[in-house]
Short mmCIF file of C-alpha atoms in Angstrom, two decimals:
data_model
loop_
_atom_site.label_atom_id
_atom_site.label_comp_id
_atom_site.label_asym_id
_atom_site.label_seq_id
_atom_site.Cartn_x
_atom_site.Cartn_y
_atom_site.Cartn_z
CA MET V 1 -19.45 -2.58 21.37
CA ARG V 2 -18.05 -5.96 22.39
CA TYR V 3 -19.31 -7.44 19.10
CA LEU V 4 -17.67 -4.66 17.08
CA ALA V 5 -14.35 -5.12 18.90
CA ALA V 6 -14.45 -8.85 18.17
CA PHE V 7 -15.23 -8.12 14.53
CA LEU V 8 -12.33 -5.68 14.21
CA LEU V 9 -9.96 -8.28 15.65
CA ALA V 10 -11.25 -10.84 13.16
CA ALA V 11 -10.91 -8.31 10.35
CA ALA V 12 -7.28 -7.70 11.27
CA VAL V 13 -6.54 -11.42 11.21
CA THR V 14 -8.32 -11.78 7.86
CA ALA V 15 -6.41 -8.82 6.44
CA ALA V 16 -3.11 -10.39 7.44
CA ALA V 17 -4.02 -13.54 5.55
CA ASP V 18 -5.49 -11.71 2.53
CA ALA V 19 -2.48 -10.90 0.35
CA HIS V 20 -4.33 -9.07 -2.40
CA PHE V 21 -3.69 -5.34 -2.41
CA VAL V 22 -3.57 -2.39 -4.80
CA PHE V 23 0.05 -1.78 -5.86
CA VAL V 24 1.54 0.86 -8.15
CA TYR V 25 4.89 0.33 -9.85
CA VAL V 26 6.87 1.93 -12.68
CA ASP V 27 7.29 0.18 -16.03
CA GLY V 28 9.22 2.34 -18.50
CA ALA V 29 7.33 5.60 -19.04
CA ASP V 30 4.19 4.32 -17.27
CA ALA V 31 2.94 3.90 -13.75
CA LYS V 32 0.91 0.69 -13.57
CA LEU V 33 -1.80 -0.20 -11.05
CA VAL V 34 -2.49 -3.84 -10.21
CA PHE V 35 -4.44 -5.82 -7.63
CA GLY V 36 -2.75 -8.88 -6.19
CA HIS V 37 0.21 -9.87 -4.05
CA ASP V 38 3.04 -8.56 -6.27
CA ALA V 39 4.12 -5.52 -8.28
CA ALA V 40 3.08 -7.19 -11.53
CA PRO V 41 -0.21 -7.93 -13.30
CA ASP V 42 -2.00 -11.05 -12.10
CA PRO V 43 -2.94 -13.04 -15.24
CA ASP V 44 -6.03 -14.40 -13.49
CA LEU V 45 -7.26 -11.22 -11.79
CA PHE V 46 -8.46 -7.97 -13.35
CA PRO V 47 -7.76 -5.11 -10.89
CA ALA V 48 -11.35 -3.84 -10.59
CA ARG V 49 -10.59 -2.55 -7.10
CA ALA V 50 -7.94 -0.21 -8.52
CA GLU V 51 -10.31 1.46 -10.97
CA LYS V 52 -11.17 4.46 -8.78
CA THR V 53 -7.58 5.56 -8.15
CA THR V 54 -6.08 9.03 -8.32
CA LEU V 55 -2.30 9.21 -8.80
CA THR V 56 0.25 11.98 -8.31
CA ALA V 57 3.92 12.05 -9.35
CA ARG V 58 6.49 14.13 -7.47
CA ASP V 59 9.96 15.04 -8.76
CA ALA V 60 13.17 15.72 -6.81
CA ALA V 61 12.36 19.44 -6.61
CA GLY V 62 9.00 18.72 -4.99
CA LYS V 63 6.88 19.55 -8.05
CA GLU V 64 3.73 17.45 -8.17
CA THR V 65 1.83 16.37 -11.30
CA LYS V 66 -1.64 14.82 -11.30
CA LEU V 67 -1.74 11.76 -13.55
CA THR V 68 -4.50 10.46 -15.81
CA VAL V 69 -5.32 6.83 -15.05
CA GLU V 70 -6.74 4.63 -17.81
CA LYS V 71 -7.25 0.94 -18.49
CA GLY V 72 -4.19 -0.82 -19.88
CA ALA V 73 -3.97 -3.61 -22.46
CA GLY V 74 -4.01 -6.33 -19.83
CA ASN V 75 -4.84 -6.83 -16.17
CA PHE V 76 -3.67 -3.40 -15.10
CA PHE V 77 -4.45 0.31 -15.20
CA ARG V 78 -1.80 2.73 -16.43
CA ALA V 79 -0.80 6.39 -16.32
CA LYS V 80 1.82 8.21 -18.37
CA LEU V 81 4.60 9.63 -16.20
CA PRO V 82 6.19 13.07 -16.40
CA ALA V 83 9.98 13.34 -16.57
CA GLY V 84 12.05 12.52 -13.49
CA PRO V 85 9.57 11.29 -10.86
CA VAL V 86 11.04 10.16 -7.54
CA VAL V 87 7.75 8.97 -6.08
CA VAL V 88 4.27 8.17 -7.37
CA TYR V 89 1.44 7.88 -4.86
CA GLY V 90 -2.32 7.87 -4.78
CA THR V 91 -5.66 7.01 -3.21
CA THR V 92 -7.99 4.20 -4.23
CA GLU V 93 -11.68 4.28 -3.36
CA ALA V 94 -12.64 0.62 -2.92
CA GLY V 95 -16.09 1.36 -1.51
CA VAL V 96 -18.24 -0.55 0.96
CA THR V 97 -18.02 -4.33 0.95
CA GLN V 98 -19.39 -7.09 3.14
CA ARG V 99 -18.33 -10.70 3.66
CA GLY V 100 -21.00 -13.08 4.84
CA ASP V 101 -22.64 -11.95 8.07
CA ALA V 102 -19.78 -9.62 9.04
CA PRO V 103 -20.66 -5.91 9.31
CA PRO V 104 -20.00 -3.91 6.11
CA MET V 105 -16.63 -2.17 5.83
CA LEU V 106 -15.47 0.90 3.89
CA SER V 107 -12.04 0.30 2.32
CA TRP V 108 -9.36 2.69 1.07
CA TYR V 109 -5.98 1.87 -0.45
CA TYR V 110 -2.98 4.22 -0.63
CA PRO V 111 -0.50 2.82 -3.19
CA LYS V 112 3.02 4.28 -3.50
CA VAL V 113 6.16 3.49 -5.49
CA ILE V 114 9.58 5.03 -4.92
CA VAL V 115 11.69 5.52 -8.04
CA GLY V 116 15.43 5.39 -7.33
CA ASP V 117 16.97 5.87 -3.88
CA PRO V 118 14.44 4.50 -1.36
CA PHE V 119 16.01 6.51 1.46
CA ALA V 120 15.97 9.93 -0.23
CA ALA V 121 14.05 12.86 1.24
CA ASN V 122 10.60 14.06 0.18
CA LEU V 123 9.13 10.61 -0.54
CA GLY V 124 5.97 10.80 1.56
CA GLY V 125 2.65 9.51 0.26
CA ALA V 126 -0.95 9.76 1.44
CA LYS V 127 -1.53 11.46 4.80
CA ALA V 128 -4.23 9.00 5.87
CA LEU V 129 -1.72 6.12 5.94
CA ASP V 130 1.78 5.78 4.52
CA VAL V 131 4.69 3.33 4.57
CA ALA V 132 8.29 4.53 4.30
CA PRO V 133 11.58 2.58 4.20
CA VAL V 134 14.08 3.39 6.95
CA ARG V 135 17.75 2.46 6.73
CA GLU V 136 19.19 0.55 9.69
CA GLY V 137 22.82 -0.22 8.99
CA GLU V 138 22.77 -2.61 6.04
CA LYS V 139 19.16 -3.58 6.71
CA VAL V 140 15.82 -1.89 6.07
CA ARG V 141 12.80 -1.35 8.28
CA PHE V 142 9.43 0.06 7.29
CA ARG V 143 7.73 2.87 9.20
CA VAL V 144 3.95 3.12 9.18
CA HIS V 145 2.46 6.52 9.93
CA ALA V 146 -0.87 8.33 9.65
CA ASP V 147 -1.18 12.11 9.60
CA GLY V 148 2.51 12.29 10.50
CA LYS V 149 2.16 10.12 13.61
CA ALA V 150 3.58 6.62 14.06
CA VAL V 151 1.06 3.77 13.96
CA ALA V 152 1.92 1.14 16.56
CA ASP V 153 0.80 -2.48 16.33
CA ALA V 154 -0.10 -2.17 12.64
CA GLU V 155 -0.43 -5.36 10.60
CA VAL V 156 2.23 -5.31 7.86
CA THR V 157 2.93 -7.81 5.07
CA VAL V 158 6.50 -7.62 3.73
CA GLY V 159 7.56 -9.52 0.63
CA LEU V 160 9.97 -9.42 -2.30
CA SER V 161 8.67 -9.17 -5.83
CA GLY V 162 8.90 -12.44 -7.73
CA LYS V 163 9.51 -14.54 -4.60
CA GLY V 164 5.93 -15.74 -4.26
CA GLU V 165 3.07 -15.01 -1.91
CA ASP V 166 4.08 -17.80 0.47
CA LYS V 167 7.45 -16.13 1.13
CA ALA V 168 5.93 -12.87 2.42
CA GLN V 169 6.16 -12.22 6.16
CA ALA V 170 3.34 -10.91 8.36
CA VAL V 171 4.75 -8.66 11.09
CA LYS V 172 3.60 -5.87 13.40
CA THR V 173 4.99 -2.42 14.07
CA ASP V 174 6.48 -1.40 17.40
CA ALA V 175 5.65 1.72 19.44
CA ALA V 176 7.60 3.86 16.94
CA GLY V 177 5.62 2.47 14.02
CA LEU V 178 8.58 0.41 12.78
CA THR V 179 8.66 -3.16 11.52
CA PRO V 180 11.52 -5.54 12.31
CA ALA V 181 14.63 -5.12 10.11
CA PHE V 182 15.06 -7.03 6.85
CA ALA V 183 18.42 -7.90 5.29
CA GLU V 184 17.29 -9.07 1.85
CA ARG V 185 17.95 -6.98 -1.24
CA GLY V 186 15.61 -6.49 -4.16
CA ARG V 187 12.18 -5.06 -4.92
CA TYR V 188 10.09 -4.91 -1.76
CA VAL V 189 6.30 -5.07 -1.86
CA VAL V 190 4.84 -3.94 1.46
CA ALA V 191 1.26 -3.52 2.68
CA ALA V 192 0.23 -1.99 6.02
CA ARG V 193 -3.29 -1.95 7.43
CA ARG V 194 -5.26 -0.26 10.16
CA VAL V 195 -8.97 -0.45 10.95
CA GLU V 196 -11.03 2.37 12.47
CA ALA V 197 -14.08 1.55 14.57
CA LYS V 198 -16.02 4.32 12.85
CA GLY V 199 -19.35 3.83 11.12
CA GLY V 200 -21.24 5.95 8.64
CA GLU V 201 -22.55 5.99 5.09
CA PHE V 202 -20.68 6.12 1.79
CA GLY V 203 -22.12 5.97 -1.70
CA GLY V 204 -25.56 5.22 -0.31
CA LYS V 205 -24.30 2.24 1.71
CA SER V 206 -23.86 2.00 5.47
CA PHE V 207 -20.62 0.73 7.00
CA ALA V 208 -19.52 -0.21 10.51
CA SER V 209 -15.77 0.39 10.20
CA VAL V 210 -13.11 1.80 7.88
CA ARG V 211 -10.08 -0.16 6.68
CA HIS V 212 -7.04 1.76 5.44
CA THR V 213 -4.33 -0.11 3.51
CA ALA V 214 -1.10 1.59 2.43
CA THR V 215 1.18 -0.21 -0.02
CA LEU V 216 4.77 0.44 -1.02
CA VAL V 217 6.99 -0.74 -3.85
CA CYS V 218 10.68 0.15 -3.65
CA ASP V 219 14.04 -1.23 -4.74
CA VAL V 220 16.66 -1.75 -2.02
CA PRO V 221 20.02 -2.30 -3.74
CA ALA V 222 22.99 -4.21 -2.38
CA PRO V 223 25.25 -2.02 -0.20
CA SER V 224 28.18 -0.44 -2.01
CA ARG V 225 31.61 -1.71 -1.01
#
């Protein structure tokens, strides 16, 4: 038990430093899935981890449409969007992986992109883990929740698209599941992680813990004057 606790702590530290995640973003009439540190295809990295992803689009009236994900002509997967989506979210099965002598881990990603007003209603994503922007005056915070409950002390990476991996900030959530407030404007790329000390078997492989990673892409515009 002591060994597993030490491993989970090490995994959390590693996750904070590992800035490669599954992101979904909107490009014209398509939703695009990538694996990297930004909401854009990585020219040097094919998003193999994003291959087993299911996506759903929701419109302003709450109607949901299951999307068909296929390989794009580049380092991304794509899905045609229906008219008027306000949010696209999904689940990625990344399977069981193992690094060196560390116990094997089962990984899931929950990518989400908000289209339009990031503070509108009805923008929730996966129940297992989700990230949502919260307005605080002229700043924005990000709330991490699982099954409707706040996740305290979650590791969260917050960056702005196009600013570079080295500019992203690693922060933690408070007791209400909220990150510190951010004043910058632009396209945010956010990733939140939690690790469960729960073992089992998946796809014929044993694992010692489960890592959940929720990602968010949203545009926070400058305040109107």
